[in-house]
Short mmCIF file of C-alpha atoms in Angstrom, two decimals:
data_model
loop_
_atom_site.label_atom_id
_atom_site.label_comp_id
_atom_site.label_asym_id
_atom_site.label_seq_id
_atom_site.Cartn_x
_atom_site.Cartn_y
_atom_site.Cartn_z
CA MET A 105 3.55 8.35 11.47
CA SER A 106 1.31 5.57 13.43
CA ASP A 107 1.25 1.91 12.59
CA ASP A 108 -2.06 2.09 11.43
CA GLU A 109 -1.06 4.62 9.05
CA ASP A 110 2.13 2.67 7.67
CA LYS A 111 -0.36 -0.59 7.14
CA LEU A 112 -2.89 1.48 5.25
CA LEU A 113 0.05 3.01 2.80
CA ARG A 114 1.86 -0.24 2.37
CA LEU A 115 -1.95 -1.65 1.20
CA LEU A 116 -2.28 1.56 -1.16
CA VAL A 117 1.18 0.80 -2.36
CA GLY A 118 0.57 -2.92 -3.01
CA LYS A 119 -2.74 -2.17 -4.84
CA TYR A 120 -0.69 0.34 -6.83
CA ILE A 121 1.85 -2.38 -7.78
CA LYS A 122 -0.37 -5.16 -8.61
CA LYS A 123 -2.41 -2.62 -10.61
CA GLY A 124 0.91 -1.64 -12.59
CA ASN A 125 2.10 -5.20 -13.09
CA PRO A 126 -0.57 -7.50 -13.48
#
C-alpha cells in the first residue's frame, strides 16, 4: 500500500469514526 493510499484510508476512517461518535 502506498503512502497516499494510507492517508486516504485514514481520512475515510476518521470521517466514519466522527459520524459514529459525534
